[in-house]
Structure formats: structure tokens, C-alpha cells
Amino acid sequence: MPRDGGRLYGPDVIDDDGYFGENIAADYDDSAADMFRPGVVDPAVDLLADLAGDGPALELGIGTGRIALPLSGRGVPVHGIDLSRAMVERLRAKPGGEAIDVTIGDFATTRVAGEFSLAYLVFNTIANLTTQDAQVDCFRNAAAHLRPGGCFVVEVGVPDLRRLPPGQNAVPFHISDTRWAFDTYDVATQAMSSNYVTITDGRAEHWSIPFRYVWPAELDLMARLAGLRLRDRWEDWTREPFTSESGKHVSVWEKPADRPAD
Ligand SMILES: C[S@@+](CC[C@H](N)C(=O)[O-])C[C@H]1O[C@@H](n2cnc3c(N)ncnc32)[C@H](O)[C@@H]1O
């Protein structure tokens, strides 16, 4: 907790926008600038456009449109779901933002009209659902929006437990004169959090966001519960093979096509 004069952004100060309220939305694009580089965005959009084919796509956690806008620019109709009005306002303000319909709600349960050839959930956002039940619901919800033969794509890190020494529950990932950042892990529950302490003009600000880390094989079971089956798993958007050294994966589950009548 920050000492005197500090500010805390954490579970006790979230509002209807979840953890991506006005204070985060205002500089989301700048703080995630690395993820907006063409070298990161273009391969993701290439793969998603291939999978969407001639059908519409549904982005769960569309945010400020980092992926949705260029995908829409490629001619794929995109619909989004997001909890955060503040994030979606930023999407709306961008060129092309008016072409994208967004429904405000929880992507684990919110239904939108239509049938999609692709649903996708990128940038570790599945882990924003902090219970296994919610993650299972999310797979069911994605599957319910897919047409037969449609795909659900998830991009998420492989839990980095190899960095967690026995007896320790925190791993620092950034240390400088004015900023410290660390993850905490509870290996009994798969709860984790990312924490950022920033010093500005002698004042400390602490921002903490909870996650639930999830294993690839566990996601495959969630997919099976939702009637989907694993089609591909790669290390990244350029379809490099997924190996035991991969730090993240891009996984594609497919809704089986309707069987032809006998
Ligand atoms: C890390 S941002 C990713 C935004 C965008 N997909 C991107 O790649 O830049 C996560 C987004 O998911 C949204 N989000 C998190 N949990 C959600 C939930 N349960 N339901 C709907 N939106 C959620 C947040 O509001 C935020 O806009």
C-alpha cells in the first residue's frame, strides 16, 4: 500500500468500467505503445483476417481498437464487447471507429445478435476473468456466437511459474528509480496480480490488477466443454511452432461444421 500522499488504484476503486476506467483509458495507447507497432499488429490482423474469411468477427475485450480497427480496415465486419465505456470512447474517436458496433458488457456472458466466423480474445485478456467458472463461461459464450466451422482465437502467455522460486510469491519485472513492478502468484488458486508502484514528484501511486493464470491444456478442456476442438496452437501470430520454451501461445479452436445429412 502506498504511504502518505500516495494513491491506490485497485479492487477497492474500480467502477463500472472495471479495471480499465478513465484513468487507464486516457493513456492506454501510449502505455501499450509497443503493442501498437505494425510489427506486432500486422501479423495478428493477417491471421485473424484469414480465419474470418468472408464472415464477420467478434472481439471480446475490444478496448481502444488496436486490432479491431485495422481488421475492419481489411474489410472484415467487426463487432466488439467491452466492459469499459472509457476504452470504447477512445475507439469511437479514431478514424474508422464509427464502423464498429460495440456492446457494453461482460464478455463471459454478454450475447450480441448475429453469427460470426471468428471470435477472438487477445493480449492476455482471458486472464482478466479471475475465476475458472468465468473463463469456462467465456468459452461457452464465444462458441455460442460462432457459426459451424467458425473459430475462437486466444492469445495469452504461458504461466511463468519457472520464475517463481520455492517459498516466494512475488516476481519483480521492472525496477528503476521511479517505478517498480511485480507480479504476485497464488499457486493454490491460480490467482495472480500485476502491481505497479510509480513515484511522481515524491508521491507514490500503486496500481494493481488481478488475473487468473491458465494453462494451455486447461483452455483445451474449456473449449471441449463448449463444444470446440483445438485446430492450431502457435507460439505467435507468425505461426511459429509452440514449444516447451514458448512464452505465450496463439490458439485456435474450431466449432465443428454441421454434419451433412445422411
Ligand atoms: C488489455 S486490454 C486489451 C484491449 C484490446 N483487445 C487490445 O488488444 O489492445 C483489455 C480490455 O478488455 C476489457 N475487459 C476486461 N475484462 C472484461 C470483461 N470481463 N468483459 C468485457 N471486457 C473486459 C477491458 O475493459 C479492456 O478494454
JSON list of C-alpha atoms in Angstrom, two decimals, residues 80-203:
[
{"chain": "A", "resi": 80, "resn": "GLY", "atom": "CA", "xyz": [-16.90, -5.76, -30.08]},
{"chain": "A", "resi": 81, "resn": "ILE", "atom": "CA", "xyz": [-17.82, -6.41, -26.48]},
{"chain": "A", "resi": 82, "resn": "ASP", "atom": "CA", "xyz": [-16.18, -4.48, -23.65]},
{"chain": "A", "resi": 83, "resn": "LEU", "atom": "CA", "xyz": [-16.97, -3.53, -20.08]},
{"chain": "A", "resi": 84, "resn": "SER", "atom": "CA", "xyz": [-15.27, -0.17, -20.27]},
{"chain": "A", "resi": 85, "resn": "ARG", "atom": "CA", "xyz": [-17.10, 2.80, -21.76]},
{"chain": "A", "resi": 86, "resn": "ALA", "atom": "CA", "xyz": [-13.92, 4.83, -21.27]},
{"chain": "A", "resi": 87, "resn": "MET", "atom": "CA", "xyz": [-11.89, 2.47, -23.50]},
{"chain": "A", "resi": 88, "resn": "VAL", "atom": "CA", "xyz": [-14.65, 2.30, -26.12]},
{"chain": "A", "resi": 89, "resn": "GLU", "atom": "CA", "xyz": [-14.89, 6.12, -26.24]},
{"chain": "A", "resi": 90, "resn": "ARG", "atom": "CA", "xyz": [-11.25, 6.12, -27.41]},
{"chain": "A", "resi": 91, "resn": "LEU", "atom": "CA", "xyz": [-12.10, 3.61, -30.13]},
{"chain": "A", "resi": 92, "resn": "ARG", "atom": "CA", "xyz": [-15.06, 5.73, -31.23]},
{"chain": "A", "resi": 93, "resn": "ALA", "atom": "CA", "xyz": [-12.87, 8.82, -31.54]},
{"chain": "A", "resi": 94, "resn": "LYS", "atom": "CA", "xyz": [-10.48, 7.16, -34.01]},
{"chain": "A", "resi": 95, "resn": "PRO", "atom": "CA", "xyz": [-10.88, 7.14, -37.80]},
{"chain": "A", "resi": 96, "resn": "GLY", "atom": "CA", "xyz": [-12.97, 4.09, -38.72]},
{"chain": "A", "resi": 97, "resn": "GLY", "atom": "CA", "xyz": [-14.32, 3.76, -35.18]},
{"chain": "A", "resi": 98, "resn": "GLU", "atom": "CA", "xyz": [-17.85, 4.54, -36.31]},
{"chain": "A", "resi": 99, "resn": "ALA", "atom": "CA", "xyz": [-17.84, 1.37, -38.47]},
{"chain": "A", "resi": 100, "resn": "ILE", "atom": "CA", "xyz": [-17.51, -0.88, -35.43]},
{"chain": "A", "resi": 101, "resn": "ASP", "atom": "CA", "xyz": [-20.51, -1.82, -33.29]},
{"chain": "A", "resi": 102, "resn": "VAL", "atom": "CA", "xyz": [-19.68, -2.29, -29.63]},
{"chain": "A", "resi": 103, "resn": "THR", "atom": "CA", "xyz": [-21.84, -3.77, -26.91]},
{"chain": "A", "resi": 104, "resn": "ILE", "atom": "CA", "xyz": [-21.01, -2.75, -23.36]},
{"chain": "A", "resi": 105, "resn": "GLY", "atom": "CA", "xyz": [-20.99, -5.79, -21.10]},
{"chain": "A", "resi": 106, "resn": "ASP", "atom": "CA", "xyz": [-19.05, -8.72, -19.67]},
{"chain": "A", "resi": 107, "resn": "PHE", "atom": "CA", "xyz": [-17.66, -10.84, -22.49]},
{"chain": "A", "resi": 108, "resn": "ALA", "atom": "CA", "xyz": [-18.10, -14.01, -20.44]},
{"chain": "A", "resi": 109, "resn": "THR", "atom": "CA", "xyz": [-21.87, -13.69, -20.64]},
{"chain": "A", "resi": 110, "resn": "THR", "atom": "CA", "xyz": [-22.97, -10.88, -22.98]},
{"chain": "A", "resi": 111, "resn": "ARG", "atom": "CA", "xyz": [-24.71, -12.03, -26.17]},
{"chain": "A", "resi": 112, "resn": "VAL", "atom": "CA", "xyz": [-24.88, -9.99, -29.33]},
{"chain": "A", "resi": 113, "resn": "ALA", "atom": "CA", "xyz": [-27.05, -10.62, -32.36]},
{"chain": "A", "resi": 114, "resn": "GLY", "atom": "CA", "xyz": [-25.62, -12.48, -35.32]},
{"chain": "A", "resi": 115, "resn": "GLU", "atom": "CA", "xyz": [-23.42, -15.43, -36.18]},
{"chain": "A", "resi": 116, "resn": "PHE", "atom": "CA", "xyz": [-19.67, -14.96, -36.56]},
{"chain": "A", "resi": 117, "resn": "SER", "atom": "CA", "xyz": [-16.99, -16.83, -38.44]},
{"chain": "A", "resi": 118, "resn": "LEU", "atom": "CA", "xyz": [-14.42, -15.68, -35.88]},
{"chain": "A", "resi": 119, "resn": "ALA", "atom": "CA", "xyz": [-14.35, -14.69, -32.21]},
{"chain": "A", "resi": 120, "resn": "TYR", "atom": "CA", "xyz": [-11.06, -13.59, -30.70]},
{"chain": "A", "resi": 121, "resn": "LEU", "atom": "CA", "xyz": [-9.60, -12.54, -27.35]},
{"chain": "A", "resi": 122, "resn": "VAL", "atom": "CA", "xyz": [-6.05, -11.18, -27.45]},
{"chain": "A", "resi": 123, "resn": "PHE", "atom": "CA", "xyz": [-3.35, -9.61, -25.28]},
{"chain": "A", "resi": 124, "resn": "ASN", "atom": "CA", "xyz": [-3.80, -11.92, -22.25]},
{"chain": "A", "resi": 125, "resn": "THR", "atom": "CA", "xyz": [-7.34, -10.64, -21.70]},
{"chain": "A", "resi": 126, "resn": "ILE", "atom": "CA", "xyz": [-8.77, -14.11, -20.92]},
{"chain": "A", "resi": 127, "resn": "ALA", "atom": "CA", "xyz": [-6.79, -13.79, -17.67]},
{"chain": "A", "resi": 128, "resn": "ASN", "atom": "CA", "xyz": [-8.86, -10.72, -16.71]},
{"chain": "A", "resi": 129, "resn": "LEU", "atom": "CA", "xyz": [-11.56, -13.26, -15.84]},
{"chain": "A", "resi": 130, "resn": "THR", "atom": "CA", "xyz": [-10.44, -14.17, -12.34]},
{"chain": "A", "resi": 131, "resn": "THR", "atom": "CA", "xyz": [-12.30, -17.44, -11.81]},
{"chain": "A", "resi": 132, "resn": "GLN", "atom": "CA", "xyz": [-12.25, -20.73, -13.67]},
{"chain": "A", "resi": 133, "resn": "ASP", "atom": "CA", "xyz": [-16.05, -20.58, -13.93]},
{"chain": "A", "resi": 134, "resn": "ALA", "atom": "CA", "xyz": [-15.89, -17.21, -15.68]},
{"chain": "A", "resi": 135, "resn": "GLN", "atom": "CA", "xyz": [-13.26, -18.48, -18.12]},
{"chain": "A", "resi": 136, "resn": "VAL", "atom": "CA", "xyz": [-15.41, -21.55, -18.87]},
{"chain": "A", "resi": 137, "resn": "ASP", "atom": "CA", "xyz": [-18.42, -19.25, -19.41]},
{"chain": "A", "resi": 138, "resn": "CYS", "atom": "CA", "xyz": [-16.32, -17.17, -21.79]},
{"chain": "A", "resi": 139, "resn": "PHE", "atom": "CA", "xyz": [-15.59, -20.21, -23.98]},
{"chain": "A", "resi": 140, "resn": "ARG", "atom": "CA", "xyz": [-19.28, -21.14, -23.96]},
{"chain": "A", "resi": 141, "resn": "ASN", "atom": "CA", "xyz": [-20.21, -17.58, -24.89]},
{"chain": "A", "resi": 142, "resn": "ALA", "atom": "CA", "xyz": [-17.66, -17.39, -27.70]},
{"chain": "A", "resi": 143, "resn": "ALA", "atom": "CA", "xyz": [-18.83, -20.77, -29.05]},
{"chain": "A", "resi": 144, "resn": "ALA", "atom": "CA", "xyz": [-22.48, -19.66, -28.97]},
{"chain": "A", "resi": 145, "resn": "HIS", "atom": "CA", "xyz": [-21.62, -16.77, -31.30]},
{"chain": "A", "resi": 146, "resn": "LEU", "atom": "CA", "xyz": [-19.82, -18.93, -33.87]},
{"chain": "A", "resi": 147, "resn": "ARG", "atom": "CA", "xyz": [-21.29, -20.39, -36.98]},
{"chain": "A", "resi": 148, "resn": "PRO", "atom": "CA", "xyz": [-20.41, -24.05, -37.69]},
{"chain": "A", "resi": 149, "resn": "GLY", "atom": "CA", "xyz": [-16.78, -24.12, -38.86]},
{"chain": "A", "resi": 150, "resn": "GLY", "atom": "CA", "xyz": [-16.09, -20.81, -37.08]},
{"chain": "A", "resi": 151, "resn": "CYS", "atom": "CA", "xyz": [-13.04, -20.30, -34.89]},
{"chain": "A", "resi": 152, "resn": "PHE", "atom": "CA", "xyz": [-12.26, -18.91, -31.45]},
{"chain": "A", "resi": 153, "resn": "VAL", "atom": "CA", "xyz": [-8.73, -17.48, -31.09]},
{"chain": "A", "resi": 154, "resn": "VAL", "atom": "CA", "xyz": [-7.00, -16.71, -27.80]},
{"chain": "A", "resi": 155, "resn": "GLU", "atom": "CA", "xyz": [-3.59, -15.05, -27.36]},
{"chain": "A", "resi": 156, "resn": "VAL", "atom": "CA", "xyz": [-2.25, -15.48, -23.83]},
{"chain": "A", "resi": 157, "resn": "GLY", "atom": "CA", "xyz": [1.02, -16.01, -22.00]},
{"chain": "A", "resi": 158, "resn": "VAL", "atom": "CA", "xyz": [2.10, -19.38, -20.68]},
{"chain": "A", "resi": 159, "resn": "PRO", "atom": "CA", "xyz": [2.10, -19.11, -16.86]},
{"chain": "A", "resi": 160, "resn": "ASP", "atom": "CA", "xyz": [5.64, -18.08, -15.98]},
{"chain": "A", "resi": 161, "resn": "LEU", "atom": "CA", "xyz": [5.95, -20.16, -12.81]},
{"chain": "A", "resi": 162, "resn": "ARG", "atom": "CA", "xyz": [9.52, -21.14, -13.64]},
{"chain": "A", "resi": 163, "resn": "ARG", "atom": "CA", "xyz": [10.48, -17.62, -12.47]},
{"chain": "A", "resi": 164, "resn": "LEU", "atom": "CA", "xyz": [8.89, -18.16, -9.06]},
{"chain": "A", "resi": 165, "resn": "PRO", "atom": "CA", "xyz": [11.39, -19.62, -6.56]},
{"chain": "A", "resi": 166, "resn": "PRO", "atom": "CA", "xyz": [10.05, -22.02, -3.91]},
{"chain": "A", "resi": 167, "resn": "GLY", "atom": "CA", "xyz": [8.71, -20.17, -0.88]},
{"chain": "A", "resi": 168, "resn": "GLN", "atom": "CA", "xyz": [8.29, -16.88, -2.74]},
{"chain": "A", "resi": 169, "resn": "ASN", "atom": "CA", "xyz": [5.04, -15.43, -4.13]},
{"chain": "A", "resi": 170, "resn": "ALA", "atom": "CA", "xyz": [6.24, -12.35, -6.00]},
{"chain": "A", "resi": 171, "resn": "VAL", "atom": "CA", "xyz": [8.38, -11.82, -9.08]},
{"chain": "A", "resi": 172, "resn": "PRO", "atom": "CA", "xyz": [9.65, -8.33, -9.99]},
{"chain": "A", "resi": 173, "resn": "PHE", "atom": "CA", "xyz": [9.63, -7.47, -13.67]},
{"chain": "A", "resi": 174, "resn": "HIS", "atom": "CA", "xyz": [10.62, -3.81, -13.69]},
{"chain": "A", "resi": 175, "resn": "ILE", "atom": "CA", "xyz": [12.88, -1.88, -11.32]},
{"chain": "A", "resi": 176, "resn": "SER", "atom": "CA", "xyz": [14.00, 1.69, -11.91]},
{"chain": "A", "resi": 177, "resn": "ASP", "atom": "CA", "xyz": [14.45, 4.85, -9.80]},
{"chain": "A", "resi": 178, "resn": "THR", "atom": "CA", "xyz": [10.81, 5.84, -10.16]},
{"chain": "A", "resi": 179, "resn": "ARG", "atom": "CA", "xyz": [8.94, 2.64, -10.97]},
{"chain": "A", "resi": 180, "resn": "TRP", "atom": "CA", "xyz": [8.73, -0.84, -9.52]},
{"chain": "A", "resi": 181, "resn": "ALA", "atom": "CA", "xyz": [6.52, -3.53, -10.95]},
{"chain": "A", "resi": 182, "resn": "PHE", "atom": "CA", "xyz": [5.95, -7.07, -9.79]},
{"chain": "A", "resi": 183, "resn": "ASP", "atom": "CA", "xyz": [3.58, -9.98, -10.21]},
{"chain": "A", "resi": 184, "resn": "THR", "atom": "CA", "xyz": [2.19, -11.98, -7.31]},
{"chain": "A", "resi": 185, "resn": "TYR", "atom": "CA", "xyz": [1.13, -15.62, -7.60]},
{"chain": "A", "resi": 186, "resn": "ASP", "atom": "CA", "xyz": [-1.05, -17.95, -5.54]},
{"chain": "A", "resi": 187, "resn": "VAL", "atom": "CA", "xyz": [-0.27, -21.35, -6.99]},
{"chain": "A", "resi": 188, "resn": "ALA", "atom": "CA", "xyz": [-3.09, -22.96, -5.00]},
{"chain": "A", "resi": 189, "resn": "THR", "atom": "CA", "xyz": [-5.80, -20.94, -6.73]},
{"chain": "A", "resi": 190, "resn": "GLN", "atom": "CA", "xyz": [-4.05, -19.68, -9.92]},
{"chain": "A", "resi": 191, "resn": "ALA", "atom": "CA", "xyz": [-4.80, -16.15, -8.76]},
{"chain": "A", "resi": 192, "resn": "MET", "atom": "CA", "xyz": [-2.17, -13.61, -9.67]},
{"chain": "A", "resi": 193, "resn": "SER", "atom": "CA", "xyz": [-1.87, -9.86, -9.81]},
{"chain": "A", "resi": 194, "resn": "SER", "atom": "CA", "xyz": [0.32, -7.33, -11.54]},
{"chain": "A", "resi": 195, "resn": "ASN", "atom": "CA", "xyz": [1.34, -4.39, -9.41]},
{"chain": "A", "resi": 196, "resn": "TYR", "atom": "CA", "xyz": [2.90, -1.07, -10.37]},
{"chain": "A", "resi": 197, "resn": "VAL", "atom": "CA", "xyz": [4.32, 1.48, -7.95]},
{"chain": "A", "resi": 198, "resn": "THR", "atom": "CA", "xyz": [5.23, 4.77, -9.60]},
{"chain": "A", "resi": 199, "resn": "ILE", "atom": "CA", "xyz": [6.86, 7.77, -7.92]},
{"chain": "A", "resi": 200, "resn": "THR", "atom": "CA", "xyz": [5.94, 11.17, -9.35]},
{"chain": "A", "resi": 201, "resn": "ASP", "atom": "CA", "xyz": [7.12, 14.34, -7.59]},
{"chain": "A", "resi": 202, "resn": "GLY", "atom": "CA", "xyz": [7.77, 12.35, -4.45]},
{"chain": "A", "resi": 203, "resn": "ARG", "atom": "CA", "xyz": [4.27, 10.81, -4.42]}
]
